[in-house]
Amino acid sequence: MERTLSLIKPDGVEKNLIGEVIKRFQDHDIKIVAMKMLHLNRKQAEGFYAVHREKPFFNSLTDFMTSGPIVALVLEGDRVIELNRKLMGATDYTKAEEGTIRRDFASSIEQNVVHGSDAPETAAFEIGYFFNSFEIVG
Ligand code: ATP
Ligand code: MG
């Protein structure tokens, strides 16, 4: 059993996609074991995306991620890291497979609706970034 961090980004919340994204998780037997809505400040967004600090899109990305509320979820299931990445689709929605969240709803490479941890180590860091042990059930 694995856990992963999912974020519904500000564009996803703005487009009223919270229910749609959660439905897709639940339709694939993914269990939600933690969930909260929050509005990141700049320091929090920069800390979350610290690995991208040197990238040309870093400032734009942190601007975007602080532009409105997000929903953070901890997902649990068999190989859920990979399954969530599959449901999300490629970072660039124009290259994402049909039927993926990003292909269906993203509006740019940056405003791509969802985030999902990409490996067990990043999942552990990212879950801990948003949730303490008392906020995760089961
Ligand atoms: P995420 O980490 O959000 O799940 P990802 O792993 O598919 O997405 P990363 O390469 O980790 O993509 O980039 C993190 C985020 O930075 C992307 O989801 C997107 O919002 C933004 N981003 C990535 N590449 C670009 C780019 N070339 N221009 C603008 N924004 C970008
Ligand atoms: Mg990533």
CSV table of N, CA and C and ligand atoms in Angstrom, one decimal:
chain,number,residue,atom,x,y,z
A,1,MET,N,0.8,-1.2,0.0
A,1,MET,CA,0.0,0.0,0.0
A,1,MET,C,0.9,1.3,0.0
A,2,GLU,N,0.6,2.2,-0.9
A,2,GLU,CA,1.4,3.4,-1.0
A,2,GLU,C,0.5,4.6,-0.7
A,3,ARG,N,1.2,5.7,-0.4
A,3,ARG,CA,0.5,7.0,-0.3
A,3,ARG,C,1.2,8.0,-1.2
A,4,THR,N,0.4,9.0,-1.6
A,4,THR,CA,0.9,10.1,-2.5
A,4,THR,C,0.2,11.4,-2.2
A,5,LEU,N,0.9,12.5,-2.4
A,5,LEU,CA,0.2,13.8,-2.3
A,5,LEU,C,-0.4,14.2,-3.6
A,6,SER,N,-1.6,14.7,-3.6
A,6,SER,CA,-2.3,15.3,-4.7
A,6,SER,C,-2.6,16.7,-4.3
A,7,LEU,N,-2.4,17.6,-5.3
A,7,LEU,CA,-2.9,19.0,-5.1
A,7,LEU,C,-3.9,19.3,-6.2
A,8,ILE,N,-5.0,19.9,-5.9
A,8,ILE,CA,-5.8,20.5,-6.9
A,8,ILE,C,-5.4,22.0,-6.9
A,9,LYS,N,-4.8,22.4,-8.0
A,9,LYS,CA,-4.1,23.7,-8.1
A,9,LYS,C,-5.1,24.8,-8.2
A,10,PRO,N,-4.7,26.1,-8.0
A,10,PRO,CA,-5.7,27.2,-8.1
A,10,PRO,C,-6.6,27.2,-9.3
A,11,ASP,N,-6.1,26.8,-10.4
A,11,ASP,CA,-6.9,26.8,-11.6
A,11,ASP,C,-8.0,25.8,-11.5
A,12,GLY,N,-7.7,24.6,-10.9
A,12,GLY,CA,-8.7,23.6,-10.7
A,12,GLY,C,-9.8,24.0,-9.8
A,13,VAL,N,-9.4,24.7,-8.7
A,13,VAL,CA,-10.4,25.1,-7.7
A,13,VAL,C,-11.3,26.2,-8.4
A,14,GLU,N,-10.6,27.1,-9.1
A,14,GLU,CA,-11.3,28.2,-9.8
A,14,GLU,C,-12.3,27.7,-10.8
A,15,LYS,N,-12.0,26.6,-11.5
A,15,LYS,CA,-12.8,26.0,-12.5
A,15,LYS,C,-13.9,25.0,-11.9
A,16,ASN,N,-14.0,25.0,-10.6
A,16,ASN,CA,-14.9,24.1,-9.9
A,16,ASN,C,-14.7,22.6,-10.3
A,17,LEU,N,-13.4,22.3,-10.3
A,17,LEU,CA,-13.1,20.9,-10.6
A,17,LEU,C,-12.8,20.0,-9.4
A,18,ILE,N,-13.0,20.5,-8.2
A,18,ILE,CA,-12.7,19.7,-7.0
A,18,ILE,C,-13.5,18.4,-7.0
A,19,GLY,N,-14.8,18.5,-7.3
A,19,GLY,CA,-15.6,17.2,-7.3
A,19,GLY,C,-15.2,16.3,-8.4
A,20,GLU,N,-15.0,16.8,-9.6
A,20,GLU,CA,-14.6,16.0,-10.7
A,20,GLU,C,-13.3,15.3,-10.5
A,21,VAL,N,-12.3,16.0,-9.9
A,21,VAL,CA,-11.0,15.3,-9.7
A,21,VAL,C,-11.2,14.2,-8.6
A,22,ILE,N,-11.9,14.5,-7.5
A,22,ILE,CA,-12.1,13.5,-6.5
A,22,ILE,C,-12.9,12.3,-7.0
A,23,LYS,N,-13.9,12.6,-7.9
A,23,LYS,CA,-14.6,11.5,-8.5
A,23,LYS,C,-13.7,10.5,-9.2
A,24,ARG,N,-12.8,11.1,-10.0
A,24,ARG,CA,-11.9,10.3,-10.8
A,24,ARG,C,-11.0,9.4,-9.9
A,25,PHE,N,-10.6,10.0,-8.8
A,25,PHE,CA,-9.8,9.1,-7.8
A,25,PHE,C,-10.7,8.0,-7.3
A,26,GLN,N,-11.9,8.4,-6.8
A,26,GLN,CA,-12.7,7.4,-6.2
A,26,GLN,C,-13.2,6.3,-7.2
A,27,ASP,N,-13.4,6.7,-8.5
A,27,ASP,CA,-13.8,5.7,-9.5
A,27,ASP,C,-12.7,4.7,-9.7
A,28,HIS,N,-11.4,5.0,-9.3
A,28,HIS,CA,-10.3,4.1,-9.5
A,28,HIS,C,-9.9,3.5,-8.2
A,29,ASP,N,-10.9,3.5,-7.2
A,29,ASP,CA,-10.6,2.8,-6.0
A,29,ASP,C,-9.5,3.4,-5.2
A,30,ILE,N,-9.2,4.6,-5.4
A,30,ILE,CA,-8.2,5.3,-4.6
A,30,ILE,C,-8.8,5.8,-3.3
A,31,LYS,N,-8.2,5.6,-2.2
A,31,LYS,CA,-8.8,6.0,-0.9
A,31,LYS,C,-8.2,7.4,-0.5
A,32,ILE,N,-9.1,8.3,-0.1
A,32,ILE,CA,-8.6,9.6,0.4
A,32,ILE,C,-8.5,9.5,1.9
A,33,VAL,N,-7.2,9.7,2.4
A,33,VAL,CA,-7.0,9.5,3.8
A,33,VAL,C,-6.7,10.9,4.5
A,34,ALA,N,-6.6,12.0,3.7
A,34,ALA,CA,-6.5,13.3,4.3
A,34,ALA,C,-6.9,14.3,3.3
A,35,MET,N,-7.4,15.5,3.7
A,35,MET,CA,-7.8,16.5,2.7
A,35,MET,C,-8.0,17.8,3.4
A,36,LYS,N,-7.5,18.9,2.8
A,36,LYS,CA,-7.7,20.3,3.3
A,36,LYS,C,-7.7,21.3,2.2
A,37,MET,N,-8.3,22.4,2.4
A,37,MET,CA,-8.2,23.5,1.5
A,37,MET,C,-7.4,24.6,2.1
A,38,LEU,N,-6.5,25.2,1.4
A,38,LEU,CA,-5.6,26.2,1.9
A,38,LEU,C,-5.2,27.2,0.8
A,39,HIS,N,-4.7,28.3,1.3
A,39,HIS,CA,-4.2,29.3,0.3
A,39,HIS,C,-2.7,29.5,0.7
A,40,LEU,N,-1.8,29.0,-0.2
A,40,LEU,CA,-0.4,29.1,0.1
A,40,LEU,C,0.1,30.5,0.0
A,41,ASN,N,1.1,30.9,0.9
A,41,ASN,CA,1.8,32.1,0.8
A,41,ASN,C,3.1,31.8,0.0
A,42,ARG,N,3.8,32.9,-0.3
A,42,ARG,CA,5.0,32.7,-1.2
A,42,ARG,C,6.0,31.8,-0.7
A,43,LYS,N,6.3,32.0,0.6
A,43,LYS,CA,7.3,31.1,1.3
A,43,LYS,C,6.9,29.6,1.2
A,44,GLN,N,5.7,29.4,1.4
A,44,GLN,CA,5.2,28.0,1.4
A,44,GLN,C,5.2,27.4,0.0
A,45,ALA,N,4.9,28.2,-1.0
A,45,ALA,CA,4.9,27.7,-2.4
A,45,ALA,C,6.4,27.5,-2.8
A,46,GLU,N,7.3,28.4,-2.4
A,46,GLU,CA,8.7,28.3,-2.8
A,46,GLU,C,9.3,27.1,-2.1
A,47,GLY,N,8.9,26.8,-0.9
A,47,GLY,CA,9.4,25.6,-0.2
A,47,GLY,C,9.0,24.3,-0.8
A,48,PHE,N,7.7,24.3,-1.3
A,48,PHE,CA,7.2,23.1,-1.9
A,48,PHE,C,7.9,22.8,-3.2
A,49,TYR,N,8.1,23.9,-4.0
A,49,TYR,CA,8.8,23.7,-5.3
A,49,TYR,C,10.3,24.0,-5.3
A,50,ALA,N,10.9,23.8,-4.1
A,50,ALA,CA,12.3,24.1,-4.0
A,50,ALA,C,13.2,23.4,-5.0
A,51,VAL,N,12.8,22.2,-5.5
A,51,VAL,CA,13.6,21.5,-6.5
A,51,VAL,C,13.6,22.2,-7.8
A,52,HIS,N,12.6,23.1,-8.0
A,52,HIS,CA,12.5,23.8,-9.3
A,52,HIS,C,13.1,25.3,-9.2
A,53,ARG,N,13.8,25.6,-8.1
A,53,ARG,CA,14.3,26.9,-7.8
A,53,ARG,C,15.1,27.5,-9.0
A,54,GLU,N,15.9,26.7,-9.7
A,54,GLU,CA,16.7,27.3,-10.7
A,54,GLU,C,16.0,27.3,-12.1
A,55,LYS,N,14.8,26.8,-12.2
A,55,LYS,CA,14.1,26.7,-13.5
A,55,LYS,C,13.6,28.1,-13.9
A,56,PRO,N,13.5,28.4,-15.2
A,56,PRO,CA,13.1,29.7,-15.7
A,56,PRO,C,11.6,30.0,-15.3
A,57,PHE,N,10.8,28.9,-15.1
A,57,PHE,CA,9.4,29.1,-14.8
A,57,PHE,C,9.1,29.2,-13.3
A,58,PHE,N,10.2,29.2,-12.4
A,58,PHE,CA,10.0,29.1,-11.0
A,58,PHE,C,9.1,30.3,-10.4
A,59,ASN,N,9.4,31.5,-10.8
A,59,ASN,CA,8.7,32.7,-10.3
A,59,ASN,C,7.2,32.7,-10.7
A,60,SER,N,7.1,32.4,-12.0
A,60,SER,CA,5.7,32.3,-12.5
A,60,SER,C,4.9,31.2,-11.8
A,61,LEU,N,5.6,30.0,-11.6
A,61,LEU,CA,4.9,28.9,-11.0
A,61,LEU,C,4.5,29.2,-9.5
A,62,THR,N,5.4,29.9,-8.8
A,62,THR,CA,5.0,30.2,-7.4
A,62,THR,C,4.0,31.4,-7.4
A,63,ASP,N,4.0,32.3,-8.3
A,63,ASP,CA,2.9,33.3,-8.5
A,63,ASP,C,1.6,32.6,-8.6
A,64,PHE,N,1.6,31.7,-9.6
A,64,PHE,CA,0.4,30.9,-9.9
A,64,PHE,C,-0.1,30.1,-8.7
A,65,MET,N,0.8,29.4,-8.0
A,65,MET,CA,0.4,28.6,-6.9
A,65,MET,C,-0.1,29.4,-5.7
A,66,THR,N,0.2,30.7,-5.6
A,66,THR,CA,-0.3,31.5,-4.5
A,66,THR,C,-1.5,32.4,-5.0
A,67,SER,N,-1.9,32.2,-6.2
A,67,SER,CA,-3.0,33.0,-6.7
A,67,SER,C,-4.4,32.8,-6.2
A,68,GLY,N,-4.5,31.6,-5.5
A,68,GLY,CA,-5.9,31.3,-5.0
A,68,GLY,C,-5.8,30.0,-4.2
A,69,PRO,N,-6.9,29.6,-3.6
A,69,PRO,CA,-6.9,28.4,-2.8
A,69,PRO,C,-6.6,27.1,-3.6
A,70,ILE,N,-6.0,26.2,-2.9
A,70,ILE,CA,-5.8,24.9,-3.4
A,70,ILE,C,-6.4,23.8,-2.5
A,71,VAL,N,-6.5,22.6,-3.0
A,71,VAL,CA,-7.0,21.5,-2.1
A,71,VAL,C,-5.8,20.5,-2.1
A,72,ALA,N,-5.4,20.1,-0.9
A,72,ALA,CA,-4.4,19.1,-0.8
A,72,ALA,C,-5.0,17.8,-0.3
A,73,LEU,N,-4.6,16.7,-0.9
A,73,LEU,CA,-5.2,15.4,-0.5
A,73,LEU,C,-4.0,14.4,-0.3
A,74,VAL,N,-4.2,13.5,0.6
A,74,VAL,CA,-3.3,12.3,0.6
A,74,VAL,C,-4.1,11.1,0.1
A,75,LEU,N,-3.6,10.5,-0.9
A,75,LEU,CA,-4.3,9.4,-1.6
A,75,LEU,C,-3.6,8.1,-1.2
A,76,GLU,N,-4.3,7.0,-1.0
A,76,GLU,CA,-3.8,5.7,-0.6
A,76,GLU,C,-4.3,4.6,-1.5
A,77,GLY,N,-3.4,3.7,-1.8
A,77,GLY,CA,-3.8,2.6,-2.7
A,77,GLY,C,-2.6,1.8,-3.2
A,78,ASP,N,-2.9,0.7,-3.9
A,78,ASP,CA,-1.9,-0.1,-4.5
A,78,ASP,C,-1.2,0.7,-5.6
A,79,ARG,N,0.1,0.9,-5.6
A,79,ARG,CA,0.8,1.7,-6.7
A,79,ARG,C,0.1,3.0,-7.0
A,80,VAL,N,-0.3,3.7,-6.0
A,80,VAL,CA,-1.1,4.9,-6.2
A,80,VAL,C,-0.3,6.1,-6.7
A,81,ILE,N,1.0,6.1,-6.5
A,81,ILE,CA,1.8,7.1,-7.1
A,81,ILE,C,1.7,7.1,-8.6
A,82,GLU,N,2.0,5.9,-9.1
A,82,GLU,CA,1.9,5.7,-10.6
A,82,GLU,C,0.5,5.9,-11.1
A,83,LEU,N,-0.5,5.3,-10.4
A,83,LEU,CA,-1.9,5.4,-10.9
A,83,LEU,C,-2.3,6.9,-10.9
A,84,ASN,N,-2.0,7.7,-9.9
A,84,ASN,CA,-2.3,9.1,-9.9
A,84,ASN,C,-1.7,9.9,-11.0
A,85,ARG,N,-0.4,9.6,-11.3
A,85,ARG,CA,0.3,10.3,-12.4
A,85,ARG,C,-0.4,9.9,-13.7
A,86,LYS,N,-0.9,8.7,-13.9
A,86,LYS,CA,-1.5,8.2,-15.1
A,86,LYS,C,-2.9,9.0,-15.2
A,87,LEU,N,-3.6,9.1,-14.1
A,87,LEU,CA,-4.9,9.8,-14.2
A,87,LEU,C,-4.7,11.3,-14.5
A,88,MET,N,-3.6,11.9,-14.0
A,88,MET,CA,-3.3,13.3,-14.3
A,88,MET,C,-2.9,13.5,-15.7
A,89,GLY,N,-2.1,12.7,-16.3
A,89,GLY,CA,-1.6,12.9,-17.7
A,89,GLY,C,-0.3,13.7,-17.6
A,90,ALA,N,0.3,13.9,-18.8
A,90,ALA,CA,1.6,14.6,-18.9
A,90,ALA,C,1.5,16.0,-18.5
A,91,THR,N,2.6,16.6,-18.0
A,91,THR,CA,2.7,18.0,-17.5
A,91,THR,C,2.2,18.9,-18.6
A,92,ASP,N,2.6,18.7,-19.8
A,92,ASP,CA,2.1,19.5,-21.0
A,92,ASP,C,0.8,18.8,-21.5
A,93,TYR,N,-0.3,19.5,-21.2
A,93,TYR,CA,-1.6,18.9,-21.5
A,93,TYR,C,-1.8,18.5,-23.0
A,94,THR,N,-1.1,19.3,-23.9
A,94,THR,CA,-1.2,19.0,-25.3
A,94,THR,C,-0.6,17.6,-25.6
A,95,LYS,N,0.3,17.1,-24.7
A,95,LYS,CA,0.9,15.8,-24.9
A,95,LYS,C,0.2,14.7,-24.0
A,96,ALA,N,-0.7,15.1,-23.2
A,96,ALA,CA,-1.4,14.2,-22.3
A,96,ALA,C,-2.3,13.3,-23.0
A,97,GLU,N,-2.5,12.1,-22.5
A,97,GLU,CA,-3.4,11.1,-23.1
A,97,GLU,C,-4.8,11.6,-23.0
A,98,GLU,N,-5.7,11.2,-24.0
A,98,GLU,CA,-7.1,11.4,-23.9
A,98,GLU,C,-7.7,10.9,-22.6
A,99,GLY,N,-8.6,11.6,-22.0
A,99,GLY,CA,-9.3,11.1,-20.8
A,99,GLY,C,-8.5,11.4,-19.5
A,100,THR,N,-7.4,12.0,-19.6
A,100,THR,CA,-6.6,12.4,-18.4
A,100,THR,C,-7.1,13.7,-17.9
A,101,ILE,N,-6.9,14.0,-16.6
A,101,ILE,CA,-7.3,15.2,-16.0
A,101,ILE,C,-6.8,16.4,-16.7
A,102,ARG,N,-5.5,16.4,-17.0
A,102,ARG,CA,-4.8,17.5,-17.7
A,102,ARG,C,-5.3,17.7,-19.1
A,103,ARG,N,-5.4,16.6,-19.8
A,103,ARG,CA,-5.9,16.7,-21.2
A,103,ARG,C,-7.3,17.3,-21.2
A,104,ASP,N,-8.1,16.9,-20.3
A,104,ASP,CA,-9.5,17.4,-20.3
A,104,ASP,C,-9.7,18.8,-19.8
A,105,PHE,N,-8.8,19.3,-18.8
A,105,PHE,CA,-9.1,20.5,-18.2
A,105,PHE,C,-7.9,21.6,-18.1
A,106,ALA,N,-6.7,21.2,-18.4
A,106,ALA,CA,-5.6,22.2,-18.3
A,106,ALA,C,-5.7,23.2,-19.3
A,107,SER,N,-5.2,24.4,-19.0
A,107,SER,CA,-5.2,25.5,-20.0
A,107,SER,C,-3.8,25.9,-20.5
A,108,SER,N,-2.8,25.5,-19.8
A,108,SER,CA,-1.4,25.7,-20.2
A,108,SER,C,-0.5,24.7,-19.6
A,109,ILE,N,0.8,24.8,-19.9
A,109,ILE,CA,1.8,23.8,-19.3
A,109,ILE,C,1.9,24.1,-17.8
A,110,GLU,N,1.7,25.4,-17.4
A,110,GLU,CA,1.7,25.8,-16.0
A,110,GLU,C,0.4,25.5,-15.3
A,111,GLN,N,-0.7,26.0,-15.9
A,111,GLN,CA,-2.0,25.9,-15.3
A,111,GLN,C,-2.6,24.5,-15.7
A,112,ASN,N,-2.1,23.5,-15.0
A,112,ASN,CA,-2.4,22.1,-15.4
A,112,ASN,C,-3.2,21.4,-14.3
A,113,VAL,N,-4.0,22.1,-13.5
A,113,VAL,CA,-5.1,21.6,-12.6
A,113,VAL,C,-4.6,20.8,-11.4
A,114,VAL,N,-3.7,19.9,-11.6
A,114,VAL,CA,-3.3,19.0,-10.5
A,114,VAL,C,-1.8,18.8,-10.4
A,115,HIS,N,-1.4,18.5,-9.2
A,115,HIS,CA,0.0,18.0,-8.9
A,115,HIS,C,-0.1,16.6,-8.3
A,116,GLY,N,0.9,15.8,-8.6
A,116,GLY,CA,1.0,14.5,-7.9
A,116,GLY,C,2.4,14.1,-7.7
A,117,SER,N,2.7,13.6,-6.5
A,117,SER,CA,4.1,13.2,-6.2
A,117,SER,C,4.6,12.2,-7.3
A,118,ASP,N,5.9,12.3,-7.6
A,118,ASP,CA,6.4,11.4,-8.7
A,118,ASP,C,7.2,10.2,-8.2
A,119,ALA,N,7.4,10.0,-6.9
A,119,ALA,CA,8.2,8.9,-6.4
A,119,ALA,C,8.0,8.7,-4.9
A,120,PRO,N,8.3,7.6,-4.3
A,120,PRO,CA,8.0,7.4,-2.9
A,120,PRO,C,8.7,8.4,-2.0
A,121,GLU,N,10.0,8.8,-2.4
A,121,GLU,CA,10.7,9.8,-1.6
A,121,GLU,C,10.0,11.2,-1.6
A,122,THR,N,9.6,11.6,-2.8
A,122,THR,CA,9.0,12.9,-3.0
A,122,THR,C,7.6,12.9,-2.3
A,123,ALA,N,6.9,11.7,-2.4
A,123,ALA,CA,5.6,11.6,-1.7
A,123,ALA,C,5.7,11.8,-0.2
A,124,ALA,N,6.8,11.2,0.4
A,124,ALA,CA,6.9,11.3,1.8
A,124,ALA,C,7.2,12.7,2.2
A,125,PHE,N,8.1,13.4,1.5
A,125,PHE,CA,8.4,14.8,1.7
A,125,PHE,C,7.1,15.7,1.6
A,126,GLU,N,6.4,15.5,0.5
A,126,GLU,CA,5.3,16.3,0.1
A,126,GLU,C,4.1,16.1,1.1
A,127,ILE,N,3.8,14.9,1.5
A,127,ILE,CA,2.8,14.6,2.4
A,127,ILE,C,3.1,15.3,3.8
A,128,GLY,N,4.3,15.2,4.2
A,128,GLY,CA,4.8,15.8,5.4
A,128,GLY,C,4.8,17.3,5.4
A,129,TYR,N,4.9,17.9,4.2
A,129,TYR,CA,4.9,19.3,4.0
A,129,TYR,C,3.5,19.9,4.3
A,130,PHE,N,2.4,19.1,4.0
A,130,PHE,CA,1.1,19.6,4.1
A,130,PHE,C,0.3,19.0,5.3
A,131,PHE,N,0.7,17.9,5.8
A,131,PHE,CA,-0.1,17.2,6.8
A,131,PHE,C,0.8,16.7,8.0
A,132,ASN,N,0.3,16.8,9.2
A,132,ASN,CA,0.9,16.1,10.3
A,132,ASN,C,0.2,14.7,10.5
A,133,SER,N,0.8,13.9,11.3
A,133,SER,CA,0.3,12.5,11.5
A,133,SER,C,-1.2,12.4,12.0
A,134,PHE,N,-1.6,13.4,12.8
A,134,PHE,CA,-3.0,13.5,13.3
A,134,PHE,C,-4.0,13.8,12.2
A,135,GLU,N,-3.5,14.3,11.1
A,135,GLU,CA,-4.5,14.8,10.1
A,135,GLU,C,-4.7,13.7,9.0
A,136,ILE,N,-4.0,12.6,9.2
A,136,ILE,CA,-4.1,11.5,8.2
A,136,ILE,C,-4.8,10.3,8.9
A,137,VAL,N,-5.9,9.9,8.3
A,137,VAL,CA,-6.7,8.8,8.9
A,137,VAL,C,-6.3,7.4,8.4
A,138,GLY,N,-6.6,6.4,9.2
A,138,GLY,CA,-6.5,5.0,8.8
A,138,GLY,C,-5.0,4.5,8.8
B,1,ATP,P1,3.6,18.4,-10.8
B,1,ATP,O1,5.0,18.4,-10.1
B,1,ATP,O2,2.9,19.7,-10.6
B,1,ATP,O3,2.8,17.2,-10.6
B,1,ATP,P2,5.0,17.6,-13.1
B,1,ATP,O4,5.7,16.7,-12.3
B,1,ATP,O5,4.2,17.0,-14.3
B,1,ATP,O6,3.9,18.4,-12.4
B,1,ATP,P3,7.2,19.3,-13.0
B,1,ATP,O7,8.3,19.2,-14.1
B,1,ATP,O8,7.5,18.8,-11.7
B,1,ATP,O9,5.9,18.7,-13.6
B,1,ATP,O10,6.9,20.9,-12.9
B,1,ATP,C1,6.1,21.3,-11.8
B,1,ATP,C2,5.0,22.3,-12.3
B,1,ATP,O11,5.7,23.4,-12.9
B,1,ATP,C3,4.2,21.7,-13.5
B,1,ATP,O12,3.1,20.9,-13.0
B,1,ATP,C4,3.7,23.0,-14.1
B,1,ATP,O13,2.6,23.6,-13.3
B,1,ATP,C5,4.9,23.9,-14.0
B,1,ATP,N1,5.8,23.8,-15.2
B,1,ATP,C6,6.5,22.7,-15.6
B,1,ATP,N2,7.2,23.0,-16.7
B,1,ATP,C7,6.8,24.3,-17.0
B,1,ATP,C8,7.2,25.1,-18.1
B,1,ATP,N3,8.0,24.7,-19.1
B,1,ATP,N4,6.6,26.4,-18.1
B,1,ATP,C9,5.8,26.8,-17.2
B,1,ATP,N5,5.4,26.0,-16.1
B,1,ATP,C10,5.9,24.8,-16.1
B,2,MG,MG,6.7,17.3,-10.5
